[in-house]
mmCIF file with all atom_site columns, C-alpha atoms in Angstrom:
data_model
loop_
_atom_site.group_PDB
_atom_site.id
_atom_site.type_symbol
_atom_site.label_atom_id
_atom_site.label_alt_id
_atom_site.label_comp_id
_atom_site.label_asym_id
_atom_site.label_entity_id
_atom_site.label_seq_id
_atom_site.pdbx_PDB_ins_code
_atom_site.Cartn_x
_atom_site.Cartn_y
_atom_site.Cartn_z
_atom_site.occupancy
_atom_site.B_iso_or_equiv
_atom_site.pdbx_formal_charge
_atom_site.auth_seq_id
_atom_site.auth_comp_id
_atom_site.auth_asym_id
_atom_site.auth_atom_id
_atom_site.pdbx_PDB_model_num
ATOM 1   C CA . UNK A 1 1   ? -188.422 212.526 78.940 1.00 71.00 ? 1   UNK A CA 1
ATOM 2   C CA . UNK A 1 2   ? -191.409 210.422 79.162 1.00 86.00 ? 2   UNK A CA 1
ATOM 3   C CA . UNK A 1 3   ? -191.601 207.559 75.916 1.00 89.00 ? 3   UNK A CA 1
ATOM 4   C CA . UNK A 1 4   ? -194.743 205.870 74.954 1.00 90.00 ? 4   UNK A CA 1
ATOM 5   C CA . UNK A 1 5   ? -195.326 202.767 72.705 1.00 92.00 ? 5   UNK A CA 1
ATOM 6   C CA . UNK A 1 6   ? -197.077 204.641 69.542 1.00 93.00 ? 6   UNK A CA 1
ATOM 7   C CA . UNK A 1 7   ? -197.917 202.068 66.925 1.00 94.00 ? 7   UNK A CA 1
ATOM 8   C CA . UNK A 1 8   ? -196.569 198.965 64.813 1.00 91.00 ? 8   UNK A CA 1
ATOM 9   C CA . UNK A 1 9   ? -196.623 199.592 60.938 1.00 91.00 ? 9   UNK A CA 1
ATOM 10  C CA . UNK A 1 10  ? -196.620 197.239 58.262 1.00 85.00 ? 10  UNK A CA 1
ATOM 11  C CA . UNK A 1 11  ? -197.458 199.932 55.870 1.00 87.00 ? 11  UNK A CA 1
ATOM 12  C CA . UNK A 1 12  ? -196.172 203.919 55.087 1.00 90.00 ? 12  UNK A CA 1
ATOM 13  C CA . UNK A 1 13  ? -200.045 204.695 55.262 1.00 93.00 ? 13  UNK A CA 1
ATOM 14  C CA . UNK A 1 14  ? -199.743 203.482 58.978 1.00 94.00 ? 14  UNK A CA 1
ATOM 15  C CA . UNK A 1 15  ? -196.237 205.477 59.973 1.00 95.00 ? 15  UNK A CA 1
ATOM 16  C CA . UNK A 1 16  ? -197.416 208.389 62.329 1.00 96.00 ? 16  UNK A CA 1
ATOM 17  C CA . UNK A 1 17  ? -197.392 211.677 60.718 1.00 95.00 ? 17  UNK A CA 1
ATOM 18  C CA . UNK A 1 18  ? -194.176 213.300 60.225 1.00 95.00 ? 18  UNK A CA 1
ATOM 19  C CA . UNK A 1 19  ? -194.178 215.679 62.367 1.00 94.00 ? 19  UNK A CA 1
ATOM 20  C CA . UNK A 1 20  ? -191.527 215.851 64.349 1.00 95.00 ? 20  UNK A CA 1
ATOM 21  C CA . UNK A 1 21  ? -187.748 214.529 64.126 1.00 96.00 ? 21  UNK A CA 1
ATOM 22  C CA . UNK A 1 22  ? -186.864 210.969 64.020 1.00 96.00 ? 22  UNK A CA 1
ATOM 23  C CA . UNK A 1 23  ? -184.642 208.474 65.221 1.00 97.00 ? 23  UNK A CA 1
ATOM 24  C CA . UNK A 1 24  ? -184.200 204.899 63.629 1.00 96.00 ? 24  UNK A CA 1
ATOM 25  C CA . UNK A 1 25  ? -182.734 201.648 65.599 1.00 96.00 ? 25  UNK A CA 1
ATOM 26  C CA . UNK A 1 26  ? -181.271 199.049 62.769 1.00 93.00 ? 26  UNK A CA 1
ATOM 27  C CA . UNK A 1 27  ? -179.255 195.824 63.238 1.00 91.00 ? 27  UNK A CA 1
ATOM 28  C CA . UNK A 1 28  ? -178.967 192.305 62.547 1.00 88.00 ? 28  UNK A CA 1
ATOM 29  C CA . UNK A 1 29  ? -181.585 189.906 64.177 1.00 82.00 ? 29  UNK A CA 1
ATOM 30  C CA . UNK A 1 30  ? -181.106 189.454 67.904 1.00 82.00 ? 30  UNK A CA 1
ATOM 31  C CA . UNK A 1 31  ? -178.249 191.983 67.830 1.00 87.00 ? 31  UNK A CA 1
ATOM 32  C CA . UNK A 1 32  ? -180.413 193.680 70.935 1.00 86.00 ? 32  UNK A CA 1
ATOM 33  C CA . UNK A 1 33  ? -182.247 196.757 69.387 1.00 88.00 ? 33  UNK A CA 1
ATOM 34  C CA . UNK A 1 34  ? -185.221 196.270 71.668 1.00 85.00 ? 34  UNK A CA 1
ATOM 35  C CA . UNK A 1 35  ? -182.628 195.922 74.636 1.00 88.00 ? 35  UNK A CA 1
ATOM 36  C CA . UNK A 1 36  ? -180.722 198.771 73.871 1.00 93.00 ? 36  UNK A CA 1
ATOM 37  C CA . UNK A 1 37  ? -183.985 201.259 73.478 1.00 90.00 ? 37  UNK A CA 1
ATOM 38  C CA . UNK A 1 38  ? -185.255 199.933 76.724 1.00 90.00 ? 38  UNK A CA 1
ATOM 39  C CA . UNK A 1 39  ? -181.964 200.590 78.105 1.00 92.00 ? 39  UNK A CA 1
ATOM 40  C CA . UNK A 1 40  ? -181.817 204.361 76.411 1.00 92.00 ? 40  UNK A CA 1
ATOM 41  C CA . UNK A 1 41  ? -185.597 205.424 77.754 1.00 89.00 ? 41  UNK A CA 1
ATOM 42  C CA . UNK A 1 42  ? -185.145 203.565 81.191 1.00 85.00 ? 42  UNK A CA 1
ATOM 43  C CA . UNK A 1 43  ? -187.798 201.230 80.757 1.00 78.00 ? 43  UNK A CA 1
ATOM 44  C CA . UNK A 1 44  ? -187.463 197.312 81.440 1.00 68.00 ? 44  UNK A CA 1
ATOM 45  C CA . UNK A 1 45  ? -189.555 196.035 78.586 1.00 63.00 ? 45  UNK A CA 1
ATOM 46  C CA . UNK A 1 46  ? -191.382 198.691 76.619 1.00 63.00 ? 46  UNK A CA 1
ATOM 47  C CA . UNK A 1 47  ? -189.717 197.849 72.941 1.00 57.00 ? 47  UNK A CA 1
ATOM 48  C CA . UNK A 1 48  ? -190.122 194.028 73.459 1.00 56.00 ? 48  UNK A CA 1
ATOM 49  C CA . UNK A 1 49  ? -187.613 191.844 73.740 1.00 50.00 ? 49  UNK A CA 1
ATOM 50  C CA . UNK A 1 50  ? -186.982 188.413 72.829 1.00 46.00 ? 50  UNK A CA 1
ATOM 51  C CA . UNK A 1 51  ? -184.486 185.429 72.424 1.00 47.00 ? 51  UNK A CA 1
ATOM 52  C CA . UNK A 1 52  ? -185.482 184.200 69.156 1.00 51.00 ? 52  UNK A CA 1
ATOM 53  C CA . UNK A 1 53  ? -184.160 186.050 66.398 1.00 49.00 ? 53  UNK A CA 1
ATOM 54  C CA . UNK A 1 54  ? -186.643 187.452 63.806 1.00 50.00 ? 54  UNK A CA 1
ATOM 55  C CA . UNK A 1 55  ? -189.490 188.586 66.483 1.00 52.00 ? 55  UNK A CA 1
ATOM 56  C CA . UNK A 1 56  ? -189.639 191.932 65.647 1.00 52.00 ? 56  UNK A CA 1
ATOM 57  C CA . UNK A 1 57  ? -191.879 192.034 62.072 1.00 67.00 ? 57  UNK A CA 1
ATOM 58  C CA . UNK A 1 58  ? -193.001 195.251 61.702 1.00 83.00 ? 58  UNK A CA 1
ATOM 59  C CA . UNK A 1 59  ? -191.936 198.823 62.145 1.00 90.00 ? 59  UNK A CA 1
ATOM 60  C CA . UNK A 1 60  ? -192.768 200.090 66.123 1.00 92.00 ? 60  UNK A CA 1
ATOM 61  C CA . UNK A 1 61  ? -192.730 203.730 66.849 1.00 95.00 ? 61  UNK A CA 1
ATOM 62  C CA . UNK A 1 62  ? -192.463 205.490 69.740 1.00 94.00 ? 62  UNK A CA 1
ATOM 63  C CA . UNK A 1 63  ? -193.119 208.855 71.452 1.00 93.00 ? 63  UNK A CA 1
ATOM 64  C CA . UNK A 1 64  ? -190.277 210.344 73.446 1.00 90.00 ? 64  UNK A CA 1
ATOM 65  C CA . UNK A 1 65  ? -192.137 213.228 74.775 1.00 88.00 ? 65  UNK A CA 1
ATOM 66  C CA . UNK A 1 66  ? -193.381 215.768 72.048 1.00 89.00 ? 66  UNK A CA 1
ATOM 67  C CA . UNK A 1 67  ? -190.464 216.154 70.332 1.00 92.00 ? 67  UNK A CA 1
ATOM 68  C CA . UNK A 1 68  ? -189.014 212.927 68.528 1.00 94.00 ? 68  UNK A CA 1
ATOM 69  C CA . UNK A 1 69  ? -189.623 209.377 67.573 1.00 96.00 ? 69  UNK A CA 1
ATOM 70  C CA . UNK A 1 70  ? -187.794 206.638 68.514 1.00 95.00 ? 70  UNK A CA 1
ATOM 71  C CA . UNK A 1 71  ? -188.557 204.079 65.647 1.00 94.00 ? 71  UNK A CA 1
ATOM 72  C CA . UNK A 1 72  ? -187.324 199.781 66.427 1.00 92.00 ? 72  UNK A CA 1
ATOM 73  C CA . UNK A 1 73  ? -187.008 198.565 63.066 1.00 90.00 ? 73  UNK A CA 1
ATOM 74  C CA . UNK A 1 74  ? -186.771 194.761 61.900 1.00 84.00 ? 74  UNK A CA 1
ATOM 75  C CA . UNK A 1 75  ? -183.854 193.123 62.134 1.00 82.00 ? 75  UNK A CA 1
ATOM 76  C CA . UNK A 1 76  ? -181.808 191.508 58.943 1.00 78.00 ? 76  UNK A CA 1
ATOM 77  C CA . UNK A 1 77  ? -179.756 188.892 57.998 1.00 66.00 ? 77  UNK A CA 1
ATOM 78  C CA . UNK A 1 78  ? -181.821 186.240 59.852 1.00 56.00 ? 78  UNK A CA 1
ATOM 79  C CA . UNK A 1 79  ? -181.080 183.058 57.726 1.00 49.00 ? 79  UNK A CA 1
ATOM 80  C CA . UNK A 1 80  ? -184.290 180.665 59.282 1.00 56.00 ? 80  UNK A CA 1
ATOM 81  C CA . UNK A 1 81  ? -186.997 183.427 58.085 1.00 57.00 ? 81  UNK A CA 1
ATOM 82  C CA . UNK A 1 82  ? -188.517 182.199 54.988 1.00 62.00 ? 82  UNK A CA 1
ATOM 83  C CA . UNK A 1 83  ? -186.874 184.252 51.886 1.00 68.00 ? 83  UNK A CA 1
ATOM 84  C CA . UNK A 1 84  ? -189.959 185.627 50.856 1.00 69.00 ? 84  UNK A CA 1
ATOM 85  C CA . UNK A 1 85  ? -190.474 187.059 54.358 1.00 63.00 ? 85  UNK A CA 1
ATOM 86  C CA . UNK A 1 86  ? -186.845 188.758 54.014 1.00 60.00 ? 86  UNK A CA 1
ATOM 87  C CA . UNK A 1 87  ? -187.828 190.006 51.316 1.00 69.00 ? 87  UNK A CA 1
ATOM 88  C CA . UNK A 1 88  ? -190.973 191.352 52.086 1.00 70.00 ? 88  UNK A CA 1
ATOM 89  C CA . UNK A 1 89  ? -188.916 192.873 55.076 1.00 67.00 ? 89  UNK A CA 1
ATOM 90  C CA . UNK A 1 90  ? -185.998 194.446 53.104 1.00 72.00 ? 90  UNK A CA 1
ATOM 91  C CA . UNK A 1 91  ? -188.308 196.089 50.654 1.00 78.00 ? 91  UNK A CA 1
ATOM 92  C CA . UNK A 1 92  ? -190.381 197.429 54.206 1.00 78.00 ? 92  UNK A CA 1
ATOM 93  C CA . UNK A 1 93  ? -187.503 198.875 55.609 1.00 81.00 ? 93  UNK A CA 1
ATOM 94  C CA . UNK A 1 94  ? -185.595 200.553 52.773 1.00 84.00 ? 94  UNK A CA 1
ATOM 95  C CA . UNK A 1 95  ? -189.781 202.092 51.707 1.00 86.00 ? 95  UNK A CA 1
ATOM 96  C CA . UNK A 1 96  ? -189.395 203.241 55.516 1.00 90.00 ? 96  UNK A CA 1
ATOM 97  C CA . UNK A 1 97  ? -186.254 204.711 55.184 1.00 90.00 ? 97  UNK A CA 1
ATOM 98  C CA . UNK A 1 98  ? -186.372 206.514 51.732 1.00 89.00 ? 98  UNK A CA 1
ATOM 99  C CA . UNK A 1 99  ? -189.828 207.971 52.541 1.00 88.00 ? 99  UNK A CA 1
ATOM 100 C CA . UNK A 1 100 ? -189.595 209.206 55.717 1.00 93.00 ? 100 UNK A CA 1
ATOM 101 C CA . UNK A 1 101 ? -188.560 212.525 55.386 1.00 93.00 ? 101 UNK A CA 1
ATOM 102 C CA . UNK A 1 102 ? -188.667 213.473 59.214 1.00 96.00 ? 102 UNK A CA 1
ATOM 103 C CA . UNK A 1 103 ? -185.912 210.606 59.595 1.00 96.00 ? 103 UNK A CA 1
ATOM 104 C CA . UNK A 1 104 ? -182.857 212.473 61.567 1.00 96.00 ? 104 UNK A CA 1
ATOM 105 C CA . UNK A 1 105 ? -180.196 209.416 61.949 1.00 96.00 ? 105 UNK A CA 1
ATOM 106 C CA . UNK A 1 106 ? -180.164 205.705 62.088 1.00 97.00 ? 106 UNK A CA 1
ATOM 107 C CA . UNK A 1 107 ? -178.729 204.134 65.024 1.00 98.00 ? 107 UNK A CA 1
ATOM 108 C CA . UNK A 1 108 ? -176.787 200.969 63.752 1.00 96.00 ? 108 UNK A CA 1
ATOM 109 C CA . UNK A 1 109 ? -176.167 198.417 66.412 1.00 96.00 ? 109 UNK A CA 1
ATOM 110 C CA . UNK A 1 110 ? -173.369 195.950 65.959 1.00 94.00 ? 110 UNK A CA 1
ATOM 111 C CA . UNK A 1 111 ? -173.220 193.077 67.965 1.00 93.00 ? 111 UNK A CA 1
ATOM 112 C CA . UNK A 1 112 ? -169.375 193.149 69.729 1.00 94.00 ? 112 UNK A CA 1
ATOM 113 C CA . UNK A 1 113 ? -168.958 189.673 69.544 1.00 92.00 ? 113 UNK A CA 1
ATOM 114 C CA . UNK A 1 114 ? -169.871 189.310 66.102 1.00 91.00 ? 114 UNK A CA 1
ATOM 115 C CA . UNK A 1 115 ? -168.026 190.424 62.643 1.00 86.00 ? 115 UNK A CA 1
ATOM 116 C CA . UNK A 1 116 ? -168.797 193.561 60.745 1.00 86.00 ? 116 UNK A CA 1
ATOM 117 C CA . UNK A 1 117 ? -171.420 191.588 58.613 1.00 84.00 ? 117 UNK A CA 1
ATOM 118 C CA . UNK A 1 118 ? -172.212 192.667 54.641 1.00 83.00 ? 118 UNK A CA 1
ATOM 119 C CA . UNK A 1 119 ? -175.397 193.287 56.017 1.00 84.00 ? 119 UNK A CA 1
ATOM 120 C CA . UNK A 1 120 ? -174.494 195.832 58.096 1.00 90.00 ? 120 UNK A CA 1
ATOM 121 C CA . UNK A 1 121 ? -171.779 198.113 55.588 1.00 90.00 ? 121 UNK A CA 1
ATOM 122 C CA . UNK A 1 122 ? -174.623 197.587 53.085 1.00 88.00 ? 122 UNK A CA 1
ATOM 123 C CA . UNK A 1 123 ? -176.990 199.677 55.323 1.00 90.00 ? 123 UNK A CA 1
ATOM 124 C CA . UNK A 1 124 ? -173.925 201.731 56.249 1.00 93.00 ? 124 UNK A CA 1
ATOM 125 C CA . UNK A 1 125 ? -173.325 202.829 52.505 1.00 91.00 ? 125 UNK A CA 1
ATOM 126 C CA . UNK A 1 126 ? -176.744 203.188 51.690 1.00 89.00 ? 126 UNK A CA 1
ATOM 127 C CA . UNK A 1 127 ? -177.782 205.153 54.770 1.00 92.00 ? 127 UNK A CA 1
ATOM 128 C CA . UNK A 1 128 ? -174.502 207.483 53.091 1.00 92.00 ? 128 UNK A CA 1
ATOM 129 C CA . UNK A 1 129 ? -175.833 207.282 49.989 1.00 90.00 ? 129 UNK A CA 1
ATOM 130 C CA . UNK A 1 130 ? -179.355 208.880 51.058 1.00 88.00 ? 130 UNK A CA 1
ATOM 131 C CA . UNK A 1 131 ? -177.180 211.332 53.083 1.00 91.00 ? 131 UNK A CA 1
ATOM 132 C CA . UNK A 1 132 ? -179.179 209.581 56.563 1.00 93.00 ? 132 UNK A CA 1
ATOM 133 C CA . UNK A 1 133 ? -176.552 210.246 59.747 1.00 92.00 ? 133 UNK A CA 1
ATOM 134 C CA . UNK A 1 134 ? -175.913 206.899 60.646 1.00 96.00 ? 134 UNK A CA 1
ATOM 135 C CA . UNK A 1 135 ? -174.702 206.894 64.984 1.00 97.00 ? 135 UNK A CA 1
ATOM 136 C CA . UNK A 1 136 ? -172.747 203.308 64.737 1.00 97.00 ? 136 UNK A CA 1
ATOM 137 C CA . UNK A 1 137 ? -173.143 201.566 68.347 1.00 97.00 ? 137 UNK A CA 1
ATOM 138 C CA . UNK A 1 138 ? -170.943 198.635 69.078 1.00 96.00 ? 138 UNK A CA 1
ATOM 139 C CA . UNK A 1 139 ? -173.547 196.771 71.775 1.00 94.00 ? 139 UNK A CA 1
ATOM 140 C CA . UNK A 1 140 ? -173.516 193.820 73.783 1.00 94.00 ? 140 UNK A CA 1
ATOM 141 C CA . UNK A 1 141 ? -170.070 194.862 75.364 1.00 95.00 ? 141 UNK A CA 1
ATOM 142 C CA . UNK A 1 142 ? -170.648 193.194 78.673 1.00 94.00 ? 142 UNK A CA 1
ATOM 143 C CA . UNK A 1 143 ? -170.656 190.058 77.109 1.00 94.00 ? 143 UNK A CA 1
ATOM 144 C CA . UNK A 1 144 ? -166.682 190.003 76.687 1.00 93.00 ? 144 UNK A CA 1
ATOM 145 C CA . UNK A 1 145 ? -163.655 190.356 79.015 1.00 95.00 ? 145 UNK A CA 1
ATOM 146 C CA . UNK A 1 146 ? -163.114 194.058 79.608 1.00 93.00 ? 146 UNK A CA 1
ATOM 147 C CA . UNK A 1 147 ? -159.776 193.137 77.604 1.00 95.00 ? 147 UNK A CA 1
ATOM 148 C CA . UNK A 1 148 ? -161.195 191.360 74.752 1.00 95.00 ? 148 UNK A CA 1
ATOM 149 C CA . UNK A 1 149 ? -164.221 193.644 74.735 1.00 93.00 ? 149 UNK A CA 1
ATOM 150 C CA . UNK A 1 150 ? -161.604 196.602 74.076 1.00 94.00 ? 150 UNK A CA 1
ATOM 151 C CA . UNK A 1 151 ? -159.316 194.394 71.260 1.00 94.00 ? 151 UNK A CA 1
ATOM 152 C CA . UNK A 1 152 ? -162.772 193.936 69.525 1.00 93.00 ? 152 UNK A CA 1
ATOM 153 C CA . UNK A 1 153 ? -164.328 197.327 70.173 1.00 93.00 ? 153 UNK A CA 1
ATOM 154 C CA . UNK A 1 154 ? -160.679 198.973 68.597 1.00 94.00 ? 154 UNK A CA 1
ATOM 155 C CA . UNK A 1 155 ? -161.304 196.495 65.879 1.00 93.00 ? 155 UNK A CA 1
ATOM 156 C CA . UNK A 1 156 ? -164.406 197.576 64.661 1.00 91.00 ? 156 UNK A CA 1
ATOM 157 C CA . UNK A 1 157 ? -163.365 200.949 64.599 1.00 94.00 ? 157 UNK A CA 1
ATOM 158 C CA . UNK A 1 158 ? -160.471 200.504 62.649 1.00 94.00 ? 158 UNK A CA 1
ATOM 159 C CA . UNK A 1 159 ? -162.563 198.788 60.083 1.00 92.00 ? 159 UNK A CA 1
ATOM 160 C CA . UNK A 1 160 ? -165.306 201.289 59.743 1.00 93.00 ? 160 UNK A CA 1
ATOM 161 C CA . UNK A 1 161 ? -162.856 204.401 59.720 1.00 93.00 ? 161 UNK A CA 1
ATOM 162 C CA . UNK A 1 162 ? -161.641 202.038 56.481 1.00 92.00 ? 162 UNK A CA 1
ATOM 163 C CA . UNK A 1 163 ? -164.944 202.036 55.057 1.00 90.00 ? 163 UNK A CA 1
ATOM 164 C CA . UNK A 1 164 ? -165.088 205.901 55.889 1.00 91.00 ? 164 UNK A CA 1
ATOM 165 C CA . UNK A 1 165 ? -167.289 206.085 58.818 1.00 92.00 ? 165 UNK A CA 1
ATOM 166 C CA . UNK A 1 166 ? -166.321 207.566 62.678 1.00 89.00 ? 166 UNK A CA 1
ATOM 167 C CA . UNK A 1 167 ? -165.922 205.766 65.889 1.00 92.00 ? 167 UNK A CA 1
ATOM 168 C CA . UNK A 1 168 ? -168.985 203.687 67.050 1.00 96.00 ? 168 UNK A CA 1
ATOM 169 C CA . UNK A 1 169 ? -170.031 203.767 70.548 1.00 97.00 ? 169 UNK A CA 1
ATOM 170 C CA . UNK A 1 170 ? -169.514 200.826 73.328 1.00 96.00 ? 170 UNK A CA 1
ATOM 171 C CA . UNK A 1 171 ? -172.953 200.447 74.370 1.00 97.00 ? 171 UNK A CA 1
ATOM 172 C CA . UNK A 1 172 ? -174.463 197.568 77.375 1.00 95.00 ? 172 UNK A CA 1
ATOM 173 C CA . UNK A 1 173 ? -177.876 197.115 77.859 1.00 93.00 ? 173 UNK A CA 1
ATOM 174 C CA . UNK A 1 174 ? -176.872 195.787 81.265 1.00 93.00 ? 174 UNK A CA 1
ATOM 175 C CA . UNK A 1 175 ? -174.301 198.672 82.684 1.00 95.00 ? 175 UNK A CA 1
ATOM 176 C CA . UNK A 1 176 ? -175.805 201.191 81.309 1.00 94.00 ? 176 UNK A CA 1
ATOM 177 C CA . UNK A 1 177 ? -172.265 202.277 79.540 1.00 96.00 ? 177 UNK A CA 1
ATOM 178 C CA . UNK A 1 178 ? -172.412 204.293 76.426 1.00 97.00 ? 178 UNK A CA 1
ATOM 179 C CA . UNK A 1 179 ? -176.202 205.739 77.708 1.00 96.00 ? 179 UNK A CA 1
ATOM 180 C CA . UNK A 1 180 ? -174.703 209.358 78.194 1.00 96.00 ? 180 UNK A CA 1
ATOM 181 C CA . UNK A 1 181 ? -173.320 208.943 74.633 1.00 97.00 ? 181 UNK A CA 1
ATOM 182 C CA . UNK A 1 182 ? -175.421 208.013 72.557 1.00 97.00 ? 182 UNK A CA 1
ATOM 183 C CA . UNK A 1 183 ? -178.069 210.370 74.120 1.00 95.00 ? 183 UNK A CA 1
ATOM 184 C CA . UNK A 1 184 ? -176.021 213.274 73.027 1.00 96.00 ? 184 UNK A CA 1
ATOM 185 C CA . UNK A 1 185 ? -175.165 211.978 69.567 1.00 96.00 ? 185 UNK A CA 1
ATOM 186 C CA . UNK A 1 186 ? -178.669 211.668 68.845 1.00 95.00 ? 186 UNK A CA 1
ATOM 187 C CA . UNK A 1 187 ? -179.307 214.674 70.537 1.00 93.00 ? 187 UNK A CA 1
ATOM 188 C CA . UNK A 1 188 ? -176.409 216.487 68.646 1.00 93.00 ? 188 UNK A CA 1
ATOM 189 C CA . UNK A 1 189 ? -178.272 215.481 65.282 1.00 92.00 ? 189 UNK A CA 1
ATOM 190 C CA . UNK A 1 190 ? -181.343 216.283 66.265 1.00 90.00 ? 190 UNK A CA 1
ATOM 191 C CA . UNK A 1 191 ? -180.709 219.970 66.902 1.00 82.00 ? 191 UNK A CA 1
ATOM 192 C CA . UNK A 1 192 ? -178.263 219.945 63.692 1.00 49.00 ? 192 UNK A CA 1
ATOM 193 C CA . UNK A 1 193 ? -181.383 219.567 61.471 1.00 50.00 ? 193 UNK A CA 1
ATOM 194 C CA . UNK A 1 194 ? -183.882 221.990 63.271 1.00 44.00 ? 194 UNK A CA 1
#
């Protein structure tokens, strides 16, 4: 499947029509959305990446094929972003995700060497609370011993079955592992809804 950079959005007027299924990509700042997508669509920098949290302002669509979106949306919890700016941002993103009523699933990306933040159960219940399919992915697993990778991966499960949720995916950007997975989860929800 072919994917194409579509547009950036600050604004609903400037979301592309809804006209076909979407998929959302959430996370904390630098958590490695834009890595990830490139990773999922086989491209080596078409959602831009950066090292410097907070980059990614706006809402960037893009075209896989005909068919679906693939939408790279801000990331939160970035503490050195002004708090009007956050703001501004949190209001952006929950407009984006109440109004868009093509919006399939949200993938939520979890960095594996980081804690299951408030920021991230808040989306969590609220993406349940708008009855969105969240797909949890557990990223960044290269980054770890294959051993502590695994105590921390089993660790985040445990917590979001707590809290209600299934089993997240292990997902690298770098290995490629998880790909396979997360392509049929999304796929999976897709077809659910159509």
């Amino acid at each position: 499947m072919e994917v194409s950079f579509l547009k950036s959005a600050t604004l609903p007027e400037q979301f592309p029509p809804a006209d076909r299924p979407e998929v959302a990509f959430a996370g904390r700042s630098n958590v490695g959305k834009s890595s990830l997508i490139n990773r999922l669509i086989n491209s080596r920098n078409l959602a831009r990446t950066s090292s410097r949290p907070g980059r990614t302002r706006s809402i960037n669509f893009f075209s896989a094929g005909k068919t679906l979106y693939l939408t790279d949306l801000p990331g939160y919890g970035y503490a050195e972003v002004p708090l009007n700016v956050r703001r501004n941002w949190k209001k952006h993103i929950e407009t984006y995700l109440k109004k868009r009523a093509n919006l399939k699933a949200v993938v939520v990306i979890i960095d594996v060497r980081r804690k299951l933040g408030e920021g991230d159960l808040d989306l969590l219940n609220w993406l349940k609370m708008f009855q969105i399919k969240p797909i949890i992915v557990v990223t960044k697993v290269d980054k770890l011993s294959k051993s502590e990778a695994r105590r921390q991966f089993d660790l985040f499960s445990n917590q979001l079955l707590k809290e209600g949720f299934g089993p997240p995916i292990a997902f690298s950007a770098k290995t490629g592992q998880g790909k396979q997975e997360l392509w049929k989860k999304i796929n999976e929800i897709v077809k659910l809804v159509e």
